[in-house]
Amino acid sequence: MPFTAQVNKDFFIKNDEIVLSDEYIQKNKWKFKKITGSRVASILNCNEYVTDVKTWCMMVGIYREEMDQTLAEAGNIIEPKIREYVEKRFGVKYLCYDPSKIGWDVFKDNDIFGGIPDGEPINEKGEIDYNSKKMLEIKTTSIDSFQYVKEKGGLMLKKDKNGMPIVKKKNGKLEKWFDSNDNIVIPKEYQLQLALYLYLRKVKTGMFAIAFLKKEDYAYPSDFNIDSTLIKTVDFRINLDEFEKVIKILKSWYENYIEKGISPKIKQKDINWIKEELNNEI
């Protein structure tokens, strides 16, 4: 069950909020998660699929959402090849972190914000160097939209007997990335993700590298051929002073909800998944 803590013991639902028990907080507060780039959009309720309440549940450790292993494996194998492509194309060398060796966080000195950029430019000495260079954020997305089934609290790919993802709509994902003038459009949640890491490094410019994958790339990621893959690079820039306003909102959210052990107000969308996961125990 995705809820990893016990309702009416570790947490309670009252006054349209989820409240952690004092005992749970004392035992687990040291494990509460920080705000990373991938969590910003949901905290701001800019994520189509995840609310700030669900994100809160995951950050305080009472809920775990499983990720499809096929998608995870494809990303782990293919993203380094995308990074190499960008390095060769733009003549930049990027520092790639091993998440397990750095505790999944390069911003250890920050108590609220954390995470790992996909690539930080380095100089010939191997030192991080943003002089005329851009932070890299890699995204892999399918060309087609796939069929999914809900399992273990997450959406899992439906596959045929050969292990190939089943296509729901051909070119269904590809068309969502482009406007009517065929210009690529970076989703807001990804913009916020890169913006946070740029802000934490106090640099203004970054770059997205988006690779559009075929269904075969997910079934056989080790056979991925970058020469036959559509890859788009998009420059990205933030105003550090303007983004400070977003930072203040995120800090306030963290202090009010994570530090106090009380969730944001539950919305109807939250009630539906909470009841489903708790077998209508609320």
Backbone as a ProteinNet text record, in pm:
[ID]
protein_1_A
[PRIMARY]
MPFTAQVNKDFFIKNDEIVLSDEYIQKNKWKFKKITGSRVASILNCNEYVTDVKTWCMMVGIYREEMDQTLAEAGNIIEPKIREYVEKRFGVKYLCYDPSKIGWDVFKDNDIFGGIPDGEPINEKGEIDYNSKKMLEIKTTSIDSFQYVKEKGGLMLKKDKNGMPIVKKKNGKLEKWFDSNDNIVIPKEYQLQLALYLYLRKVKTGMFAIAFLKKEDYAYPSDFNIDSTLIKTVDFRINLDEFEKVIKILKSWYENYIEKGISPKIKQKDINWIKEELNNEI
[TERTIARY]
85.2	0	88.2	62	145.7	154.6	47.4	60.6	146.1	259.9	356.4	344.7	255.4	229	82.5	50	-82.9	-175.6	-291.6	-391	-446.9	-475.3	-527.4	-426	-303.5	-193.7	-75.5	-23.2	88.3	39.7	-79.7	-137.9	-289.2	-348	-493	-544.7	-667.5	-729.8	-842.6	-823.5	-924.3	-915.6	-1030.7	-1040.6	-979	-1001.8	-951.8	-800.3	-732.1	-585.9	-539.9	-417.6	-354.5	-256.1	-271.1	-190.1	-106.2	22.8	111.8	105.6	116.1	118.4	251.6	250.8	374.8	480.7	437.9	531.7	596.1	515.1	569.2	670.9	638	729.6	862.3	855.9	978.5	1068	1008	1084.5	1135.4	1062.2	1088.4	1125.9	1122.2	1144.9	1281.3	1379.8	1514.2	1517	1413.1	1405.1	1317.3	1253.8	1166.4	1247.3	1186.5	1255.4	1256.8	1354.4	1364.4	1287.6	1272.7	1208.8	1311.5	1288.1	1375.5	1306	1381.1	1325.4	1200.5	1196.6	1081	957.4	972.4	858.6	799.3	869.5	826.2	688.5	666.8	539.9	421.3	435.8	323.9	297.8	403.1	385	308.2	335.3	266.1	135	98.6	-21.7	-25	93.9	106.2	125.5	114.3	133	-4.2	-22.7	-152.4	-188.7	-88.4	-112.8	-91.7	-9.9	25.2	-5.3	-80.4	-113.2	-7.8	-17.7	78	55.6	-66.7	-94.1	-25.2	-34.2	30.6	182.4	235.4	378.6	418	337.3	361.6	367.7	273	269.8	398.6	449.7	572.8	693.5	693.4	806.4	819.6	706.2	712.4	716.8	709.7	733.2	615.1	492.5	378	319.4	371.3	319.1	434.4	430.4	533.2	465.9	502.8	447	552.1	521.4	616.2	629.6	752	776.7	791.1	739.4	752.3	899.8	941.3	1082.7	1130.9	1041.7	1080.7	1119.7	1040.6	1071.3	1198.8	1214.4	1333	1459.4	1454.1	1571.9	1609.1	1507.6	1534.8	1603.4	1554.9	1616.5	1760.2	1784.6	1919.1	2019.9	1975.6	2066	2083.8	1974.8	1975.9	2024	1991.2	2027.1	2177.3	2265	2408.8	2449.1	2381.8	2412.1	2365.3	2256.7	2209.4	2309.3	2360.7	2460.2	2585.2	2630.1	2746.9	2720	2600.3	2560.7	2572.2	2521.2	2525.1	2669.2	2750.1	2890.8	2963.3	2941.9	3008.7	2955.7	2826.7	2766.5	2808.1	2818.5	2845.5	2986	3063.6	3200.6	3209.6	3119	3116.2	3127.2	3201.6	3211.7	3126	3044.2	2953.4	2991.6	2976.7	2992.7	2864.8	2879	2765.3	2779.2	2677.4	2683.4	2631.4	2692	2639.7	2549.5	2417.5	2325	2351.1	2380	2397.9	2521.1	2621.5	2745.1	2733.5	2636.7	2621.6	2492	2428.4	2305.7	2190.7	2191.6	2082.7	2064	2172	2158.1	2294.2	2304.1	2429.1	2423.4	2307	2289.8	2277.8	2377.9	2376.3	2367.8	2417.9	2421.5	2288	2188.9	2057.7	1959.5	1892.9	1803.3	1668.3	1632.1	1498.4	1501.8	1599.1	1604	1717.7	1693.9	1795.7	1772	1845.4	1829.9	1961.8	1953.1	2071.9	2047.9	2121.4	2113.3	2164	2112.2	2155.8	2297.8	2340.4	2476	2519.7	2637.8	2694.2	2824.3	2841.5	2961.6	3087.7	3192.9	3321.3	3430.9	3538.8	3653.3	3755.7	3870.9	3973.8	4027.5	4011.2	4056.8	3951.5	3835.3	3727.2	3646	3664.3	3591.2	3462.8	3356.1	3231.8	3256.9	3218.1	3250.4	3134	3060.4	2945.4	2978.8	3103.3	3143.5	3108.4	3004.1	2957.6	2910	2875.8	2827.7	2694.8	2620	2483.5	2465.3	2382.7	2340.6	2255.2	2267.6	2195.7	2083.4	1966.7	1853.8	1808.7	1812.5	1779.6	1638.6	1563	1430.6	1417.8	1366.9	1332.9	1181.5	1125	981.1	951.2	842.8	806.7	745.5	758.9	692.7	543.4	511.4	371.1	322.6	192.3	136.4	106.3	135.1	122.5	1.2	-36.5	-140.7	-77.8	-148.6	-98.4	-206.2	-160.9	-250.8	-199.9	-291.5	-250.8	-215.6	-92.6	-45.9	44.6	33.8	121.5	122.6	8	-2.8	50.7	106.7	161.2	106.7	138.3	94.6	205.6	173	269	235.1	337.5	318.6	248.6	154.9	97.5	182.9	216.4	305.1	241	286.4	239.5	322.5	297.9	365.3	515.7	560.4	702.7	771.8	696.1	753	755.9	684.1	681.4	566	590.6	480.7	368	244.7	127.9	93.1	86.6	62.6	-86.4	-114.2	-250.8	-282.6	-186.8	-204.5	-68.9	-56.3	69.7	98.5	221.2	265.7	190.6	123.3	41.5	120.3	241.1	323.6	401.3	444.4	524.1	449.5	324	248	223.9	229.2	207.9	327.1	441.1	562.8	579.7	490.8	508.4	382.4	402.3	287.2	247.3	153.2	100.6	204.5	309.8	417.2	535.6	514.6	615.9	734.2	710.4	813.3	795.2	905.4	895.8	855.4	770.6	719.4	758.7	836	878.4	767.7	718.2	613.7	656.5	559	585.1	657.5	620.3	683.2	832.7	873.5	1014.8	1088.3	1021.6	1082.2	1111.6	1017.1	1035.3	1146.9	1160	1264.6	1402.4	1426.5	1556	1576.1	1469.6	1479.9	1527.4	1479.2	1522.6	1672	1723.6	1865.4	1951.4	1903.7	1975.1	1980.1	1867.5	1862.3	1959.2	1961.4	2048.7	2196	2229.5	2367.2	2390.7	2284.5	2293.5	2344.9	2298.1	2328.3	2196.8	2203.8	2081.2	2042.4	2136.5	2107.2	2126.3	2036.2	2043.7	2001.8	2001.7	1964.8	1888.7	1779.8	1708.4	1755.9	1774.4	1797.8	1686.5	1600	1484.1	1501.3	1495.8	1507.4	1371.1	1326.6	1196.4	1217.8	1173.7	1205.8	1095.6	1137.4	1045.4	1012.6	905.4	865.7	974.8	1050.2	1159.8	1268.7	1283.8	1386.1	1354.6	1225.8	1186.1	1199.3	1168.3	1178	1323.4	1406.5	1547.5	1638.1	1644.7	1721	1869.6	1925.7	2068.7	2099.9	1996.9	2015.3	1986.9	1967.3	1933.1	2035.5	1984.8	2068.9	2042.9	2139.3	2119.6	2111.2	2173.3	2173.9	2036.5	1949.3	1815.3	1709	1754.1	1663.7	1647.5	1524.5	1497.1	1535.8	1630.5	1675	1665	1602.1	1588.4	1658.5	1734.4	1795.5	1731.8	1699.6	1629.9	1699	1742.5	1803.2	1696.3	1735.9	1641.7	1709.5	1635.2	1693	1593.5	1645.5	1558.7	1608.6	1515.9	1548.3	1558	1677.4	1698.8	1614.5	1599	1518.7	1371.8	1322.7	1182.8	1159	1254.6	1235.2	1243.9	1301.3	1305.4	1163.3	1066	926.2	874.6	913.6	875	941.9	1068.1	1142	1073.4	1026.6	959.3	831.2	758.3	636	669.8	774.1	815.5	865.8	943.1	992.5	876.5	779	662.7	586.6	571	501.9	575.8	706.9	787.9	775.1	785.9	781	643.1	538	401.1	355.3	405.7	352	451.9	572.3	669.3	719.6	762.1	818.5	713.8	588	483.4	414.5	438.1	376.1	228.1	181.4	39.3	31.6	-50.8	-56.8	-133	-117.4	-206.2	-350.1	-445	-585.1	-609.5	-681.9	-713.1	-818.6	-793.3	-886.9	-965.8	-1069.3	-1150.4	-1066.6	-970.7	-882.9	-802.4	-763.9	-689.1	-777.7	-901.7	-992.8	-1011.4	-1019.9	-1043	-929.4	-803.5	-692.8	-665.3	-688.9	-668.8	-767.4	-894.1	-994.7	-960.9	-915.9	-881.6	-767.1	-663.4	-545.1	-571.7	-662.3	-693.4	-817.3	-865.4	-984.7	-1104	-1122.2	-1236.6	-1237.5	-1119.6	-1113.2	-1134.6	-1153.9	-1179.5	-1322.1
-120	0	124.3	220.5	341.6	421.4	421.8	486.6	396.2	448.6	368.5	390.7	478.5	503.8	470.9	456.5	409.3	524.8	528.2	631.3	611.2	723.6	726.6	676.4	664.1	635	727.2	717.9	803.3	937.6	936.6	1061.7	1055.7	1174.7	1188.1	1285.3	1266.3	1356.9	1430.4	1561.5	1642.3	1785.9	1849.8	1988.7	2006.8	1907.2	1911.6	1921.4	1865.1	1861.3	1722.7	1688.6	1568.2	1613.1	1559.1	1601.5	1482.9	1501.4	1397	1389.2	1268.7	1253.2	1303.9	1346.2	1393.8	1284.4	1161.2	1049.4	1027.7	1036.3	1017.9	1127.2	1250.5	1362	1341.6	1303.6	1284.1	1176.6	1071	959.3	983.3	1066.1	1072.2	1209.7	1313	1446.2	1459.1	1387.6	1395.3	1340.3	1264.9	1207.4	1288	1396	1474.9	1529.5	1527.3	1565.8	1718.3	1761.9	1903.6	1930.6	2056	2093.9	2083.3	1991.3	1975.8	2032.9	2039.3	2096.4	2026.1	1894.9	1818.9	1836.8	1896.2	1915	2055.5	2147.9	2287.8	2305.4	2248.4	2269.5	2217.1	2100.9	2045.3	2127.2	2178	2262.8	2389.2	2440.6	2560.5	2526.2	2397.7	2347.4	2381.3	2367.4	2384.9	2250.7	2143.2	2009.6	1947.5	1897.6	1843.5	1717.3	1644.1	1512.5	1503	1591.6	1580.9	1712.3	1705.2	1824.6	1850.4	1965.2	1994.7	1903.7	1857.5	1766.7	1631.5	1580.7	1452.5	1465.2	1577.1	1601.2	1609.9	1677.2	1685.2	1545	1459.8	1322.9	1248.2	1267.7	1199.7	1260.1	1391.1	1456.9	1420.8	1399	1363.1	1211.2	1136.7	993.2	905	957	870.3	808.4	847.6	796.5	777.7	667.2	641.2	602	671.2	642.7	571.9	452.7	374.4	430.4	427.5	471.3	350.8	361.9	253.2	226.1	101	66	72.3	51.1	60.6	204.4	299	440.5	480.6	433.1	467.2	412.7	288.3	227.1	297.4	331.1	401.3	534.5	606.6	733.7	718.5	619.2	597.6	562.7	487.9	444.6	550.1	618.8	709.6	850.1	900	1038.4	1066.4	975.7	1002.4	1020.3	950.3	963.5	1099	1149.2	1283.1	1387.8	1367.9	1461.7	1464.3	1348.1	1340.8	1411.2	1396.2	1464.3	1615.8	1667.9	1812.4	1859.2	1781.1	1818.2	1831	1735.4	1738.7	1852.1	1873	1975.5	2116.2	2141.9	2277.5	2294.3	2189.2	2200.4	2232.9	2174.9	2198.4	2064.5	2062.1	1941.5	1960.4	1859	1869.9	1774	1822.6	1738.6	1659.3	1528.2	1439	1375.5	1390.9	1341.7	1198	1122.6	991.9	1014.5	1008.4	1044.2	970.3	840.9	762.4	806.3	861	902.1	1039.2	1119.5	1254	1267.8	1153.5	1158.3	1223.2	1214.9	1267.5	1418.5	1488.8	1633	1701.6	1802	1877.8	2008.7	2036.8	2162.5	2131.5	2065	2019.3	2133.3	2251.2	2362.5	2436.5	2391	2455.1	2363.7	2416.4	2334.9	2308.4	2387.8	2377.6	2324.9	2368.9	2332.9	2236.4	2144.2	2047.4	1991.5	1885.9	1822.4	1812.3	1767	1745.7	1794.9	1895.1	1934.6	1819.7	1810.1	1703.4	1724.9	1849.6	1876.2	2016	2024.9	2155.5	2170.6	2280.6	2297.9	2307.3	2244.1	2247.5	2292.8	2345.6	2389.8	2276.7	2308.5	2206.9	2147.6	2221.5	2171.8	2085.8	2072.2	1995.1	2073.3	2206.2	2292.2	2342.7	2352.3	2407.9	2550.4	2578.9	2707.7	2750.3	2852.4	2901.3	3022.1	3052.2	3165.2	3135.5	3201.1	3185	3043.5	2967.1	2830.2	2811.7	2712	2696.1	2565	2570.8	2450.4	2366.5	2234.6	2144.5	2071.8	2068.3	1989.4	1898	1767.7	1668.7	1615.6	1607.5	1547.6	1443.9	1326.5	1227.1	1211.8	1207.6	1192.9	1104.2	1032.3	946	1027.8	977.1	1038.5	1008.7	884.3	842.1	851.5	863.3	851	703	655.4	513.7	487.5	361.3	318.5	285.3	322	296.8	228.1	162.2	102.2	141.4	165.3	207	85.9	87.3	-17.9	43.2	-4.6	38.8	190.9	252.4	396.1	478.8	414.5	488.3	434.4	504.5	461.6	379.3	258.3	167.4	144	135.8	112.8	-20.1	-17.2	-142	-188.4	-315.8	-368.3	-486.4	-511.8	-630.1	-751.3	-865.5	-988.6	-986.1	-892.9	-879.8	-774.4	-718.4	-617.8	-478.3	-458.5	-327.7	-243.9	-117.2	-31.9	-26	-30.4	-25	121	155.6	294.1	328.2	439.1	489.5	582.3	669.4	761.1	787.5	759.3	781.9	931.9	967.7	1108.5	1190.3	1121.4	1191.6	1277.7	1235.7	1316.6	1422.2	1386.6	1478.8	1608.7	1599.1	1717.9	1812.5	1760.3	1845.5	1936.2	1906.2	1983.9	2101.4	2114.8	2219.3	2302.6	2433.2	2521.1	2520.3	2606.1	2608.5	2653.6	2719.3	2763.8	2666.8	2550.8	2444.7	2484.6	2575.4	2610	2522.5	2476.4	2388.9	2468.8	2408.9	2473.4	2387.9	2444.7	2372.6	2379.6	2265.8	2268.3	2348.5	2412	2497.8	2422.8	2297.3	2223.3	2203.6	2187.8	2171	2304.3	2411.1	2543.9	2574.4	2542.7	2568.3	2482.5	2361.7	2271.4	2328.4	2366.8	2423.2	2558.7	2636.9	2769.1	2760.2	2660.9	2646.5	2621.1	2530.8	2498.6	2615.8	2689.7	2810.8	2910.7	2927.8	3021.9	2981.4	2852.6	2806	2824.6	2823	2848	2997.1	3077.1	3220.7	3246.6	3166.6	3188.6	3206	3269.2	3309.6	3221.5	3148.8	3078.8	2927.7	2857.7	2713.6	2665.9	2535.6	2477.6	2346.8	2330.8	2204.1	2123.8	1995	1901.8	1798.3	1798.8	1710.2	1605	1478.9	1367.9	1301.1	1284.4	1224.1	1077.2	988.9	847.3	767.1	666.9	572	462.6	389.7	284.9	178.5	156.1	59.6	101.9	233.2	283.5	244.3	231.2	191.7	40.2	-34.2	-179.6	-225.9	-156.1	-195.1	-72.1	-11.7	112.8	98.9	-20.1	-40.3	-28.8	-43.1	-32.5	108.1	201.7	338.9	396.3	452.9	512.6	662.5	738.6	883.3	949	887.6	945.8	940.7	853.4	843.9	901.1	980.4	1036.2	1186.9	1232.7	1376.6	1438	1532.1	1600.6	1750.8	1817.9	1962.8	2024.5	2129.5	2204.4	2343	2385.7	2513.2	2591.1	2713.8	2799	2848.6	2868.7	2909.8	3013.1	3112.5	3221	3264.1	3297.4	3347.7	3482.8	3556.7	3679.6	3641.9	3647.9	3601.4	3678.4	3809	3889.9	3850.2	3824.8	3784.4	3646.9	3556.8	3422.1	3419.8	3521.8	3533.8	3531.4	3583	3581.9	3438.5	3355.3	3213.5	3145.2	3177.1	3119.3	3151.5	3272.4	3311.2	3231.2	3205.8	3125.1	2982.1	2927.7	2790.3	2778	2876.9	2875.6	2878.9	2964.7	2976.2	2844.1	2781.1	2651.5	2548.7	2542.9	2446.2	2469.6	2595.2	2628.2	2600.6	2626.4	2609.8	2464.9	2384.5	2249.7	2137.7	2145.7	2040.1	2051.4	2168.8	2184.6	2163.5	2198.6	2185.5	2049	1972.9	1841.1	1843.5	1948.5	1962.1	1993.3	1920	1935.4	2060.4	2100.2	2203.2	2151.1	2237.4	2197.8	2092.7	1988.7	1881.9	1929	1901.1	1937.3	1812.9	1831.1	1718.3	1615.2	1662.6	1571.3	1485.6	1545.1	1470.5	1366.2	1404.5	1313.4	1185.3	1199	1082.8	980.7	1027.1	930.4	881.3	967.3	924.6	813.6	832.6	729.2	599.8	612.4	494.2	417.8	490.6	425.6	370.4	435.4	391.3	303.8	263.2	176.7	238.7	371.1	445.1	446.3	449.8	453.1	594.2	692.1	828	869.1
0	0	0	-87.1	-96.2	33	115.8	245.7	333.6	374.4	449.8	601	641.3	782.8	810.6	935.8	974.1	1008.5	940.9	968.2	1108.6	1175.4	1312.9	1415.3	1374.2	1466.8	1437.6	1314.7	1273.4	1219.5	1164.2	1113.9	1125.3	1130	1145	1039.3	999.4	903	974.1	990.9	1059	1010	1006.9	960.8	822	735	596.6	589.7	687.5	689.4	735.4	696.9	749.7	856.8	975.4	1089.1	1136.9	1142.5	1191.4	1343.6	1396.1	1541.2	1596	1721.5	1784.1	1784.4	1808.9	1812.6	1676	1569.7	1434.8	1402.5	1437.3	1410.1	1482.5	1609.1	1687.2	1627.6	1575.4	1521.9	1379.4	1304.5	1160.4	1104.3	1186.4	1131.8	1063.8	1111.3	1052.7	910.4	873	739	644.1	693.1	606.8	488.1	370.6	247.1	228	150.3	114.3	-15.6	-48.9	-174.5	-286.4	-377.2	-493.7	-617.2	-726.1	-848	-895.9	-883.4	-932	-845.3	-727.1	-636.8	-643.6	-705.9	-703.9	-765.7	-883.6	-954.6	-875.4	-812.6	-736.6	-610.4	-547.3	-429.7	-465.8	-585.7	-633.4	-702.4	-700.9	-767.3	-915.7	-977.9	-1122.5	-1192.4	-1117.2	-1172.2	-1197.2	-1317.4	-1357.4	-1279.3	-1234	-1177.3	-1026.4	-970	-828	-757	-646.8	-569.1	-463	-399.1	-292.9	-171.9	-151.2	-40.1	-63.1	-183.9	-214.9	-201.7	-247.8	-234.6	-87.9	-7.9	136.2	197	160.3	212.6	180.5	59.8	21.3	92.4	112.5	176.4	324.3	391.1	532.7	552.2	441.8	447.6	481.3	471.4	501.1	374.8	259.4	132.4	35	-36.6	-136.8	-268.1	-373.9	-505.8	-589.8	-633.3	-711.7	-852.2	-904.6	-1041.4	-1132.1	-1251.7	-1347.2	-1375.7	-1356.3	-1369.2	-1513.4	-1608.6	-1749.2	-1783	-1735.7	-1759.7	-1686.5	-1563	-1484.1	-1549.2	-1593.8	-1654.9	-1784.9	-1864.6	-1990.8	-1963.9	-1862.2	-1828.9	-1781.3	-1696.7	-1643.1	-1752.5	-1852.1	-1958.6	-2066.6	-2099.6	-2214.3	-2179.3	-2060.7	-2026.9	-2035.4	-1991.4	-2007.9	-2154.7	-2243.8	-2386.1	-2439.4	-2383.7	-2421.4	-2372.4	-2252.5	-2197.3	-2286.9	-2328.1	-2416.6	-2549	-2599.9	-2724.4	-2709.3	-2597.7	-2573.1	-2557.2	-2487.3	-2468	-2601.7	-2690.1	-2820.7	-2907.5	-2902	-2988.1	-2948.6	-2818	-2770.7	-2712.8	-2711.9	-2662.3	-2515.4	-2437.2	-2293.3	-2221.3	-2112.4	-2030.7	-1906.2	-1876.3	-1762.8	-1650.3	-1528.6	-1411	-1391.7	-1386.2	-1365.1	-1227.5	-1145	-1007.7	-998.3	-908	-870.9	-749.4	-767.9	-658.7	-528.8	-537	-415.2	-336	-404.6	-337.7	-271.1	-315.2	-258.1	-179.1	-149	-70.4	-143	-274.8	-359.3	-344.2	-313	-289.8	-301.7	-387.7	-398.9	-319	-261	-187.2	-36.6	15.9	154.4	255.9	217.6	311.4	319	242.7	243.5	316.5	417.2	499.6	435	335.3	276.2	133.5	55.3	-86.7	-116	-207.7	-244.1	-383.5	-415.9	-546.2	-621	-745.6	-827.4	-969.6	-1015.7	-1157.4	-1244.9	-1366.6	-1458	-1508.9	-1512.4	-1557.4	-1518.5	-1455.3	-1423.2	-1500.5	-1572.8	-1656.1	-1572	-1620.1	-1549	-1644.8	-1587.5	-1667.1	-1679	-1733.9	-1756.4	-1627	-1515.7	-1385.3	-1315.6	-1381.1	-1320.9	-1221	-1220.1	-1126.9	-1192.1	-1112.6	-1165.1	-1211.2	-1336.5	-1398	-1486.4	-1440.3	-1515.6	-1602.9	-1620.5	-1703.7	-1849.9	-1899.6	-2038.1	-2068.2	-1963.4	-1982.1	-1909.4	-1951.9	-1902.4	-1825.4	-1723.3	-1653	-1747	-1734.2	-1824.8	-1751.7	-1815	-1766.9	-1880.8	-1858	-1960.6	-1939.2	-2046.5	-2041.3	-2152.5	-2116.2	-2216.9	-2217.6	-2334.3	-2346.9	-2465.8	-2459.1	-2571	-2684.3	-2804.9	-2919.7	-2914.8	-2887.6	-2878.8	-2735.1	-2716.9	-2583	-2559.3	-2438.3	-2406.2	-2316.8	-2308.9	-2216.9	-2081.8	-1975.4	-1840.3	-1756.5	-1652.4	-1554.6	-1416.3	-1323.5	-1189.9	-1104.9	-1052.9	-964.5	-858.2	-734.1	-625.2	-608.9	-635.8	-617.5	-731.6	-835.2	-949.3	-1080.2	-1186.6	-1318.6	-1383.3	-1424	-1484.3	-1631.3	-1712.9	-1855.9	-1882	-1974.5	-2023.6	-2140.9	-2142.8	-2246.2	-2316.6	-2438.7	-2509.6	-2466.8	-2526.6	-2484.8	-2510.2	-2594.3	-2623.7	-2536.9	-2441.4	-2353.3	-2412.1	-2523.8	-2590.2	-2534.2	-2500.8	-2453.7	-2556.2	-2507.1	-2595.4	-2622.8	-2749.9	-2790.4	-2780.4	-2713.4	-2703.2	-2820.6	-2853	-2965.6	-3028.3	-3154.7	-3226.1	-3232.1	-3198.3	-3193	-3087.7	-2996.7	-2897.3	-2800.9	-2763.7	-2673.7	-2750.4	-2869.4	-2950	-2976.3	-3014.2	-3052.5	-2935.4	-2812.4	-2695.3	-2667.1	-2726.8	-2701.5	-2797.6	-2894.7	-2995.3	-3008.9	-3034.6	-3056	-3202.5	-3239	-3375.3	-3477.6	-3429.4	-3519.5	-3518.3	-3462.1	-3454.7	-3366.6	-3272.1	-3173.8	-3050.3	-2994.7	-2879.1	-2755.9	-2674	-2553.2	-2431.9	-2342	-2222.9	-2117.8	-2069.7	-1967	-1844.5	-1781.7	-1666.7	-1555.2	-1530.2	-1420.8	-1444.9	-1570.8	-1601.5	-1591.8	-1631.6	-1617.7	-1471.2	-1384.4	-1240.8	-1183.4	-1233	-1185.6	-1214	-1337.5	-1373.2	-1306.3	-1297.1	-1235.3	-1090.9	-1017.1	-877.9	-870.2	-952.2	-946.8	-993.3	-1091.7	-1133.5	-1018.2	-951.6	-839.5	-729.4	-697.7	-589.5	-622.7	-751.7	-794.8	-826.1	-817.6	-846.3	-988	-1082.8	-1224.3	-1299.2	-1414.5	-1483.7	-1601.3	-1658.3	-1782.6	-1771.8	-1836.3	-1843.4	-1980.8	-1997.6	-2125.8	-2103.1	-2176.9	-2179.6	-2299.5	-2279.7	-2389.5	-2382.6	-2481.4	-2482	-2589.6	-2548.7	-2643.4	-2656.9	-2780.4	-2808.6	-2846.3	-2757.6	-2769.7	-2836.9	-2909.9	-2971.8	-2871	-2894.4	-2800.6	-2785.6	-2891.2	-2885.6	-2787.4	-2768.8	-2676.4	-2532.1	-2502.3	-2367.2	-2347.9	-2453.1	-2443.1	-2445.1	-2524.7	-2539.2	-2526.8	-2408.2	-2391.7	-2422.3	-2406.3	-2433.7	-2582.4	-2666.5	-2811.5	-2863	-2773	-2811.6	-2909.6	-3018.8	-3122.3	-3126.7	-3078.3	-3070.1	-3208.1	-3308	-3443.1	-3509.4	-3461.5	-3519.4	-3425.7	-3328	-3227.8	-3246.5	-3235.1	-3240.2	-3105.9	-3109.6	-2988	-3009.7	-2917.7	-2924.1	-2803.5	-2826.7	-2717.2	-2711.7	-2591.5	-2572.6	-2462	-2492	-2390.2	-2293.7	-2169.3	-2064.8	-1976.4	-1937.1	-1857.9	-1750.2	-1632.6	-1526.2	-1478.6	-1419	-1348.1	-1200	-1145.2	-1008.4	-907.6	-929	-837.2	-843.8	-964.7	-981	-919.7	-936.9	-884.6	-732.1	-675.3	-529.2	-471.9	-548	-503.3	-491.5	-586.4	-582.3	-463.1	-440	-328	-195.4	-179.4	-55.1	-34.4	-143	-133.9	-93.4	-154	-123.4	20.4	65.4	203.2	302.4	274.6	362.5	366.6	250.7	243.9	328.5	316	390.9	541.2	581.2	723.6	783.4	705.3	755.4	756.5	663.7	647.5	681.3	629	657.6	801.2	841.3	976.1	1085.4	1057.2	1158.6	1155.5	1048.7	1040.7	1013.4	950.7	914.6	765.3	693	547.3	505.5	379.4	324.3	325.9	303.6	301.7	192.7	230.9	136.7	36.8	-90.7	-197.1	-238.7	-319.6	-363.3	-436.8	-515.6	-588.3	-491.4	-378.7	-277.3	-209.6	-179.9	-111.1	-191.2	-322.3	-407.3	-396	-406.9	-402	-260	-161.1	-22.3	13.8	-23.3	4.8	-67	-190.5	-268	-203.4	-160.6	-103.7	36.3	110.3	247.4	252.2	134.9	128.1	201.9	175.6	231.7	384.6	445.1	591.6	646.4	557.9	607.6	573.7
[MASK]
++++++++++++++++++++++++++++++++++++++++++++++++++++++++++++++++++++++++++++++++++++++++++++++++++++++++++++++++++++++++++++++++++++++++++++++++++++++++++++++++++++++++++++++++++++++++++++++++++++++++++++++++++++++++++++++++++++++++++++++++++++++++++++++++++++++++++++++++++++++++++

